[in-house]
């Protein structure tokens, strides 16, 4: 079945440093979604990418969908303590459900 | 709108006990989902529903049952609880019948089976 892997599994950065997480699918995706889960919280939708090579920005966050639509990345510029959490990518399985990636847990060293 | 609500927030069960995790959404979403998240791990789909009266198995359905008698409610039943079912359970909903729509998650139920 479809697998969605993320690297790294964990990332510890100094506040102000940049952070990137990578998402790789075993199959071509029609779209990819990104979610953020704060410690002790629930996943919250961040963004969806649909087009090959698409790049979207949300303030300090930059999301990219690969040309082959099998990979994606999330880059955070100048991390802040509010960025702490686990970031998940998710790809569709058919038209009814999502497969979530393994997640990247980001911790910030003040 | 309250969004997706789940009860209870926390529960401790003894091995062999049963319980129902409640999930309600007030967004008139067709699709609803149950996930479990083990400590430090990702989300695994247990069951999902595409509308009232329709349910289907996800990745890890064993030991669980669901029903969907209304659009709003999607309860998850645990029969004969086992320690392996210790996890955080999230309910989620989605608006339409394609995968281009975001999922809205409830706050979760933290279940411990001793």
PDB file of C-alpha atoms in Angstrom:
ATOM      1  CA  UNK A   1       0.000   0.000   0.000  1.00  0.00           C
ATOM      2  CA  UNK A   2       0.887   3.650  -0.182  1.00  0.00           C
ATOM      3  CA  UNK A   3       3.554   4.787   2.250  1.00  0.00           C
ATOM      4  CA  UNK A   4       4.454   8.329   3.220  1.00  0.00           C
ATOM      5  CA  UNK A   5       7.763   8.823   4.961  1.00  0.00           C
ATOM      6  CA  UNK A   6       9.155  11.949   6.555  1.00  0.00           C
ATOM      7  CA  UNK A   7      12.681  12.899   7.482  1.00  0.00           C
ATOM      8  CA  UNK A   8      14.073  13.727   9.866  1.00  0.00           C
ATOM      9  CA  UNK A   9      12.087  12.104  12.658  1.00  0.00           C
ATOM     10  CA  UNK A  10      13.351  14.685  15.162  1.00  0.00           C
ATOM     11  CA  UNK A  11      14.981  18.088  14.772  1.00  0.00           C
ATOM     12  CA  UNK A  12      16.376  20.274  17.529  1.00  0.00           C
ATOM     13  CA  UNK A  13      17.266  23.815  16.505  1.00  0.00           C
ATOM     14  CA  UNK A  14      18.361  26.988  18.202  1.00  0.00           C
ATOM     15  CA  UNK A  15      15.745  29.693  18.157  1.00  0.00           C
ATOM     16  CA  UNK A  16      16.277  31.763  15.043  1.00  0.00           C
ATOM     17  CA  UNK A  17      17.705  28.916  12.967  1.00  0.00           C
ATOM     18  CA  UNK A  18      15.910  27.516   9.940  1.00  0.00           C
ATOM     19  CA  UNK A  19      14.135  24.161   9.836  1.00  0.00           C
ATOM     20  CA  UNK A  20      13.158  21.855   6.981  1.00  0.00           C
ATOM     21  CA  UNK A  21      11.185  18.617   6.921  1.00  0.00           C
ATOM     22  CA  UNK A  22      10.890  16.391   3.879  1.00  0.00           C
ATOM     23  CA  UNK A  23       8.008  14.155   2.874  1.00  0.00           C
ATOM     24  CA  UNK A  24       8.317  11.293   0.374  1.00  0.00           C
ATOM     25  CA  UNK A  25       5.531   9.149  -1.027  1.00  0.00           C
ATOM     26  CA  UNK A  26       5.864   5.715  -2.603  1.00  0.00           C
ATOM     27  CA  UNK A  27       3.230   6.723  -5.177  1.00  0.00           C
ATOM     28  CA  UNK A  28       2.318   9.843  -7.137  1.00  0.00           C
ATOM     29  CA  UNK A  29      -0.058  12.060  -5.193  1.00  0.00           C
ATOM     30  CA  UNK A  30      -2.948  14.129  -6.504  1.00  0.00           C
ATOM     31  CA  UNK A  31      -2.339  16.576  -3.672  1.00  0.00           C
ATOM     32  CA  UNK A  32      -0.551  16.820  -0.357  1.00  0.00           C
ATOM     33  CA  UNK A  33      -1.641  18.354   2.911  1.00  0.00           C
ATOM     34  CA  UNK A  34       0.412  19.543   5.874  1.00  0.00           C
ATOM     35  CA  UNK A  35      -0.688  19.520   9.503  1.00  0.00           C
ATOM     36  CA  UNK A  36       0.853  20.779  12.731  1.00  0.00           C
ATOM     37  CA  UNK A  37       0.335  19.156  16.121  1.00  0.00           C
ATOM     38  CA  UNK A  38       1.410  21.108  19.182  1.00  0.00           C
ATOM     39  CA  UNK A  39       2.596  19.051  22.189  1.00  0.00           C
ATOM     40  CA  UNK A  40      -0.456  17.564  23.885  1.00  0.00           C
ATOM     41  CA  UNK A  41      -2.719  18.906  21.149  1.00  0.00           C
ATOM     42  CA  UNK A  42      -4.468  17.691  18.056  1.00  0.00           C
ATOM     43  CA  UNK A  43      -3.415  17.982  14.397  1.00  0.00           C
ATOM     44  CA  UNK A  44      -4.373  21.253  12.749  1.00  0.00           C
ATOM     45  CA  UNK A  45      -4.473  21.751   8.994  1.00  0.00           C
ATOM     46  CA  UNK A  46      -1.865  24.139   7.617  1.00  0.00           C
ATOM     47  CA  UNK A  47      -2.056  23.989   3.856  1.00  0.00           C
ATOM     48  CA  UNK A  48      -2.760  21.924   0.759  1.00  0.00           C
ATOM     49  CA  UNK A  49      -0.673  21.748  -2.417  1.00  0.00           C
ATOM     50  CA  UNK A  50      -2.168  20.465  -5.647  1.00  0.00           C
ATOM     51  CA  UNK A  51      -0.035  21.463  -8.633  1.00  0.00           C
ATOM     52  CA  UNK A  52       3.283  19.993  -9.692  1.00  0.00           C
ATOM     53  CA  UNK A  53       6.119  22.253  -8.527  1.00  0.00           C
ATOM     54  CA  UNK A  54       3.745  24.411  -6.478  1.00  0.00           C
ATOM     55  CA  UNK A  55       5.222  26.681  -3.820  1.00  0.00           C
ATOM     56  CA  UNK A  56       3.114  28.371  -1.166  1.00  0.00           C
ATOM     57  CA  UNK A  57       4.137  30.639   1.677  1.00  0.00           C
ATOM     58  CA  UNK A  58       2.548  31.397   5.008  1.00  0.00           C
ATOM     59  CA  UNK A  59       4.620  34.077   6.737  1.00  0.00           C
ATOM     60  CA  UNK A  60       7.846  32.238   7.716  1.00  0.00           C
ATOM     61  CA  UNK A  61       6.636  28.860   6.391  1.00  0.00           C
ATOM     62  CA  UNK A  62       7.334  27.784   2.799  1.00  0.00           C
ATOM     63  CA  UNK A  63       5.701  24.661   1.375  1.00  0.00           C
ATOM     64  CA  UNK A  64       6.783  22.991  -1.846  1.00  0.00           C
ATOM     65  CA  UNK A  65       5.307  20.149  -3.917  1.00  0.00           C
ATOM     66  CA  UNK A  66       7.758  18.252  -6.086  1.00  0.00           C
ATOM     67  CA  UNK A  67       7.648  18.227  -9.868  1.00  0.00           C
ATOM     68  CA  UNK A  68       6.864  14.507  -9.904  1.00  0.00           C
ATOM     69  CA  UNK A  69       4.225  14.979  -7.165  1.00  0.00           C
ATOM     70  CA  UNK A  70       5.876  12.313  -5.012  1.00  0.00           C
ATOM     71  CA  UNK A  71       7.625  14.561  -2.522  1.00  0.00           C
ATOM     72  CA  UNK A  72       7.095  17.733  -0.583  1.00  0.00           C
ATOM     73  CA  UNK A  73       8.904  19.932   1.883  1.00  0.00           C
ATOM     74  CA  UNK A  74       8.143  22.421   4.616  1.00  0.00           C
ATOM     75  CA  UNK A  75      10.734  25.062   5.427  1.00  0.00           C
ATOM     76  CA  UNK A  76      10.516  27.399   8.407  1.00  0.00           C
ATOM     77  CA  UNK A  77      12.719  30.488   8.372  1.00  0.00           C
ATOM     78  CA  UNK A  78      14.043  31.881  11.657  1.00  0.00           C
ATOM     79  CA  UNK A  79      12.235  29.500  13.995  1.00  0.00           C
ATOM     80  CA  UNK A  80      10.393  30.782  17.046  1.00  0.00           C
ATOM     81  CA  UNK A  81       9.264  28.981  20.179  1.00  0.00           C
ATOM     82  CA  UNK A  82       5.727  28.980  18.814  1.00  0.00           C
ATOM     83  CA  UNK A  83       6.896  26.660  16.002  1.00  0.00           C
ATOM     84  CA  UNK A  84       7.404  23.781  18.449  1.00  0.00           C
ATOM     85  CA  UNK A  85       5.403  20.686  17.554  1.00  0.00           C
ATOM     86  CA  UNK A  86       5.171  17.786  15.169  1.00  0.00           C
ATOM     87  CA  UNK A  87       4.638  18.441  11.470  1.00  0.00           C
ATOM     88  CA  UNK A  88       2.831  15.825   9.411  1.00  0.00           C
ATOM     89  CA  UNK A  89       2.338  15.579   5.695  1.00  0.00           C
ATOM     90  CA  UNK A  90      -0.629  13.590   4.401  1.00  0.00           C
ATOM     91  CA  UNK A  91      -1.457  12.186   1.008  1.00  0.00           C
ATOM     92  CA  UNK A  92      -4.814  10.938  -0.298  1.00  0.00           C
ATOM     93  CA  UNK A  93      -5.655   7.267  -0.648  1.00  0.00           C
ATOM     94  CA  UNK A  94      -8.369   7.144  -3.281  1.00  0.00           C
ATOM     95  CA  UNK A  95     -11.017   9.783  -2.749  1.00  0.00           C
ATOM     96  CA  UNK A  96     -11.988   8.927   0.783  1.00  0.00           C
ATOM     97  CA  UNK A  97      -9.059   9.031   3.173  1.00  0.00           C
ATOM     98  CA  UNK A  98      -5.562  10.259   3.900  1.00  0.00           C
ATOM     99  CA  UNK A  99      -2.335   8.501   4.733  1.00  0.00           C
ATOM    100  CA  UNK A 100      -0.351  10.527   7.234  1.00  0.00           C
ATOM    101  CA  UNK A 101       3.402  10.669   7.190  1.00  0.00           C
ATOM    102  CA  UNK A 102       5.528   9.575  10.105  1.00  0.00           C
ATOM    103  CA  UNK A 103       5.948  13.171  11.286  1.00  0.00           C
ATOM    104  CA  UNK A 104       8.897  15.382  12.212  1.00  0.00           C
ATOM    105  CA  UNK A 105       9.073  16.597  15.784  1.00  0.00           C
ATOM    106  CA  UNK A 106      10.602  20.062  16.099  1.00  0.00           C
ATOM    107  CA  UNK A 107      11.988  21.312  19.377  1.00  0.00           C
ATOM    108  CA  UNK A 108      13.427  24.781  19.855  1.00  0.00           C
ATOM    109  CA  UNK A 109      16.363  25.606  22.104  1.00  0.00           C
ATOM    110  CA  UNK A 110      15.803  29.159  23.410  1.00  0.00           C
TER     111      UNK A 110
ATOM    112  CA  UNK B   1     -19.620  26.177  15.759  1.00  0.00           C
ATOM    113  CA  UNK B   2     -17.988  23.846  18.261  1.00  0.00           C
ATOM    114  CA  UNK B   3     -16.335  21.881  15.431  1.00  0.00           C
ATOM    115  CA  UNK B   4     -15.431  18.317  16.398  1.00  0.00           C
ATOM    116  CA  UNK B   5     -15.995  17.382  20.025  1.00  0.00           C
ATOM    117  CA  UNK B   6     -14.882  14.210  21.775  1.00  0.00           C
ATOM    118  CA  UNK B   7     -15.754  12.709  25.136  1.00  0.00           C
ATOM    119  CA  UNK B   8     -14.302  11.701  27.485  1.00  0.00           C
ATOM    120  CA  UNK B   9     -10.960  13.549  27.509  1.00  0.00           C
ATOM    121  CA  UNK B  10      -9.281  10.886  29.623  1.00  0.00           C
ATOM    122  CA  UNK B  11     -10.171   7.338  30.621  1.00  0.00           C
ATOM    123  CA  UNK B  12      -8.514   4.473  32.406  1.00  0.00           C
ATOM    124  CA  UNK B  13      -9.852   0.998  31.680  1.00  0.00           C
ATOM    125  CA  UNK B  14      -9.070  -2.375  33.120  1.00  0.00           C
ATOM    126  CA  UNK B  15      -8.222  -5.231  30.789  1.00  0.00           C
ATOM    127  CA  UNK B  16     -11.404  -6.771  29.418  1.00  0.00           C
ATOM    128  CA  UNK B  17     -13.622  -3.754  30.044  1.00  0.00           C
ATOM    129  CA  UNK B  18     -15.539  -2.063  27.247  1.00  0.00           C
ATOM    130  CA  UNK B  19     -16.232   1.557  26.473  1.00  0.00           C
ATOM    131  CA  UNK B  20     -17.530   3.907  23.808  1.00  0.00           C
ATOM    132  CA  UNK B  21     -15.630   6.981  22.703  1.00  0.00           C
ATOM    133  CA  UNK B  22     -18.006   9.673  21.572  1.00  0.00           C
ATOM    134  CA  UNK B  23     -17.445  12.000  18.613  1.00  0.00           C
ATOM    135  CA  UNK B  24     -19.764  14.721  17.363  1.00  0.00           C
ATOM    136  CA  UNK B  25     -19.324  17.344  14.661  1.00  0.00           C
ATOM    137  CA  UNK B  26     -21.590  20.297  13.944  1.00  0.00           C
ATOM    138  CA  UNK B  27     -20.212  21.238  10.523  1.00  0.00           C
ATOM    139  CA  UNK B  28     -22.530  18.931   8.531  1.00  0.00           C
ATOM    140  CA  UNK B  29     -19.504  17.034   7.223  1.00  0.00           C
ATOM    141  CA  UNK B  30     -20.089  13.836   5.316  1.00  0.00           C
ATOM    142  CA  UNK B  31     -16.805  12.150   6.120  1.00  0.00           C
ATOM    143  CA  UNK B  32     -15.705  11.166   9.606  1.00  0.00           C
ATOM    144  CA  UNK B  33     -12.630   9.288  10.782  1.00  0.00           C
ATOM    145  CA  UNK B  34     -11.150   7.628  13.830  1.00  0.00           C
ATOM    146  CA  UNK B  35      -7.385   7.595  14.314  1.00  0.00           C
ATOM    147  CA  UNK B  36      -5.143   6.340  17.048  1.00  0.00           C
ATOM    148  CA  UNK B  37      -1.796   7.878  17.893  1.00  0.00           C
ATOM    149  CA  UNK B  38       0.646   5.937  20.014  1.00  0.00           C
ATOM    150  CA  UNK B  39       3.246   7.936  21.997  1.00  0.00           C
ATOM    151  CA  UNK B  40       5.710   9.664  19.681  1.00  0.00           C
ATOM    152  CA  UNK B  41       4.151   8.080  16.629  1.00  0.00           C
ATOM    153  CA  UNK B  42       2.009   9.063  13.683  1.00  0.00           C
ATOM    154  CA  UNK B  43      -1.701   8.681  13.047  1.00  0.00           C
ATOM    155  CA  UNK B  44      -3.177   5.328  12.132  1.00  0.00           C
ATOM    156  CA  UNK B  45      -6.685   5.110  10.676  1.00  0.00           C
ATOM    157  CA  UNK B  46      -9.021   2.776  12.565  1.00  0.00           C
ATOM    158  CA  UNK B  47     -12.374   3.257  10.823  1.00  0.00           C
ATOM    159  CA  UNK B  48     -13.989   5.853   8.642  1.00  0.00           C
ATOM    160  CA  UNK B  49     -17.432   6.760   7.354  1.00  0.00           C
ATOM    161  CA  UNK B  50     -18.489   8.503   4.161  1.00  0.00           C
ATOM    162  CA  UNK B  51     -22.006   9.197   5.389  1.00  0.00           C
ATOM    163  CA  UNK B  52     -24.753   8.074   7.726  1.00  0.00           C
ATOM    164  CA  UNK B  53     -25.154   4.313   7.606  1.00  0.00           C
ATOM    165  CA  UNK B  54     -21.842   3.712   5.806  1.00  0.00           C
ATOM    166  CA  UNK B  55     -18.629   2.683   7.530  1.00  0.00           C
ATOM    167  CA  UNK B  56     -15.415   1.017   6.421  1.00  0.00           C
ATOM    168  CA  UNK B  57     -12.243  -0.354   7.961  1.00  0.00           C
ATOM    169  CA  UNK B  58      -9.009   1.542   8.040  1.00  0.00           C
ATOM    170  CA  UNK B  59      -5.486   0.350   8.697  1.00  0.00           C
ATOM    171  CA  UNK B  60      -5.949  -0.976  12.263  1.00  0.00           C
ATOM    172  CA  UNK B  61      -9.617  -1.952  12.860  1.00  0.00           C
ATOM    173  CA  UNK B  62      -9.152  -5.053  15.037  1.00  0.00           C
ATOM    174  CA  UNK B  63     -10.652  -4.680  18.501  1.00  0.00           C
ATOM    175  CA  UNK B  64     -12.883  -1.766  17.524  1.00  0.00           C
ATOM    176  CA  UNK B  65     -16.350  -1.195  16.128  1.00  0.00           C
ATOM    177  CA  UNK B  66     -18.141   1.874  14.836  1.00  0.00           C
ATOM    178  CA  UNK B  67     -21.590   2.997  13.800  1.00  0.00           C
ATOM    179  CA  UNK B  68     -22.879   6.074  11.994  1.00  0.00           C
ATOM    180  CA  UNK B  69     -26.604   6.501  12.495  1.00  0.00           C
ATOM    181  CA  UNK B  70     -26.556  10.291  12.025  1.00  0.00           C
ATOM    182  CA  UNK B  71     -24.396  12.777  10.118  1.00  0.00           C
ATOM    183  CA  UNK B  72     -23.247  14.348  13.378  1.00  0.00           C
ATOM    184  CA  UNK B  73     -22.180  11.352  15.471  1.00  0.00           C
ATOM    185  CA  UNK B  74     -19.533   8.690  14.949  1.00  0.00           C
ATOM    186  CA  UNK B  75     -18.938   6.670  18.138  1.00  0.00           C
ATOM    187  CA  UNK B  76     -16.044   4.222  18.481  1.00  0.00           C
ATOM    188  CA  UNK B  77     -16.628   1.101  20.555  1.00  0.00           C
ATOM    189  CA  UNK B  78     -13.839  -0.822  22.277  1.00  0.00           C
ATOM    190  CA  UNK B  79     -14.778  -4.340  23.285  1.00  0.00           C
ATOM    191  CA  UNK B  80     -12.553  -6.303  25.668  1.00  0.00           C
ATOM    192  CA  UNK B  81      -9.924  -3.615  26.158  1.00  0.00           C
ATOM    193  CA  UNK B  82      -6.278  -4.698  25.939  1.00  0.00           C
ATOM    194  CA  UNK B  83      -3.067  -2.880  26.969  1.00  0.00           C
ATOM    195  CA  UNK B  84      -2.178  -2.574  23.271  1.00  0.00           C
ATOM    196  CA  UNK B  85      -5.134  -0.198  22.921  1.00  0.00           C
ATOM    197  CA  UNK B  86      -3.502   2.343  25.216  1.00  0.00           C
ATOM    198  CA  UNK B  87      -3.271   5.368  22.947  1.00  0.00           C
ATOM    199  CA  UNK B  88      -4.670   8.776  22.121  1.00  0.00           C
ATOM    200  CA  UNK B  89      -7.754   8.566  19.935  1.00  0.00           C
ATOM    201  CA  UNK B  90      -8.631  11.365  17.545  1.00  0.00           C
ATOM    202  CA  UNK B  91     -11.855  11.808  15.679  1.00  0.00           C
ATOM    203  CA  UNK B  92     -11.815  13.929  12.531  1.00  0.00           C
ATOM    204  CA  UNK B  93     -14.277  15.109   9.913  1.00  0.00           C
ATOM    205  CA  UNK B  94     -14.084  16.386   6.373  1.00  0.00           C
ATOM    206  CA  UNK B  95     -16.540  18.320   4.244  1.00  0.00           C
ATOM    207  CA  UNK B  96     -16.981  16.604   0.903  1.00  0.00           C
ATOM    208  CA  UNK B  97     -16.498  13.333  -0.853  1.00  0.00           C
ATOM    209  CA  UNK B  98     -13.047  13.952  -2.276  1.00  0.00           C
ATOM    210  CA  UNK B  99      -9.635  14.161  -0.711  1.00  0.00           C
ATOM    211  CA  UNK B 100      -9.078  17.809  -1.565  1.00  0.00           C
ATOM    212  CA  UNK B 101     -10.575  18.953   1.694  1.00  0.00           C
ATOM    213  CA  UNK B 102      -8.858  19.363   5.015  1.00  0.00           C
ATOM    214  CA  UNK B 103      -9.668  17.208   7.989  1.00  0.00           C
ATOM    215  CA  UNK B 104     -10.796  18.859  11.216  1.00  0.00           C
ATOM    216  CA  UNK B 105      -9.684  17.046  14.336  1.00  0.00           C
ATOM    217  CA  UNK B 106     -11.237  16.813  17.768  1.00  0.00           C
ATOM    218  CA  UNK B 107      -9.164  17.347  20.933  1.00  0.00           C
ATOM    219  CA  UNK B 108      -8.644  13.621  21.477  1.00  0.00           C
ATOM    220  CA  UNK B 109      -9.350  11.009  24.128  1.00  0.00           C
ATOM    221  CA  UNK B 110      -6.389   9.688  26.113  1.00  0.00           C
ATOM    222  CA  UNK B 111      -7.042   6.057  26.966  1.00  0.00           C
ATOM    223  CA  UNK B 112      -4.974   3.901  29.268  1.00  0.00           C
ATOM    224  CA  UNK B 113      -5.672   0.182  29.627  1.00  0.00           C
ATOM    225  CA  UNK B 114      -4.180  -1.441  32.728  1.00  0.00           C
TER     226      UNK B 114
END
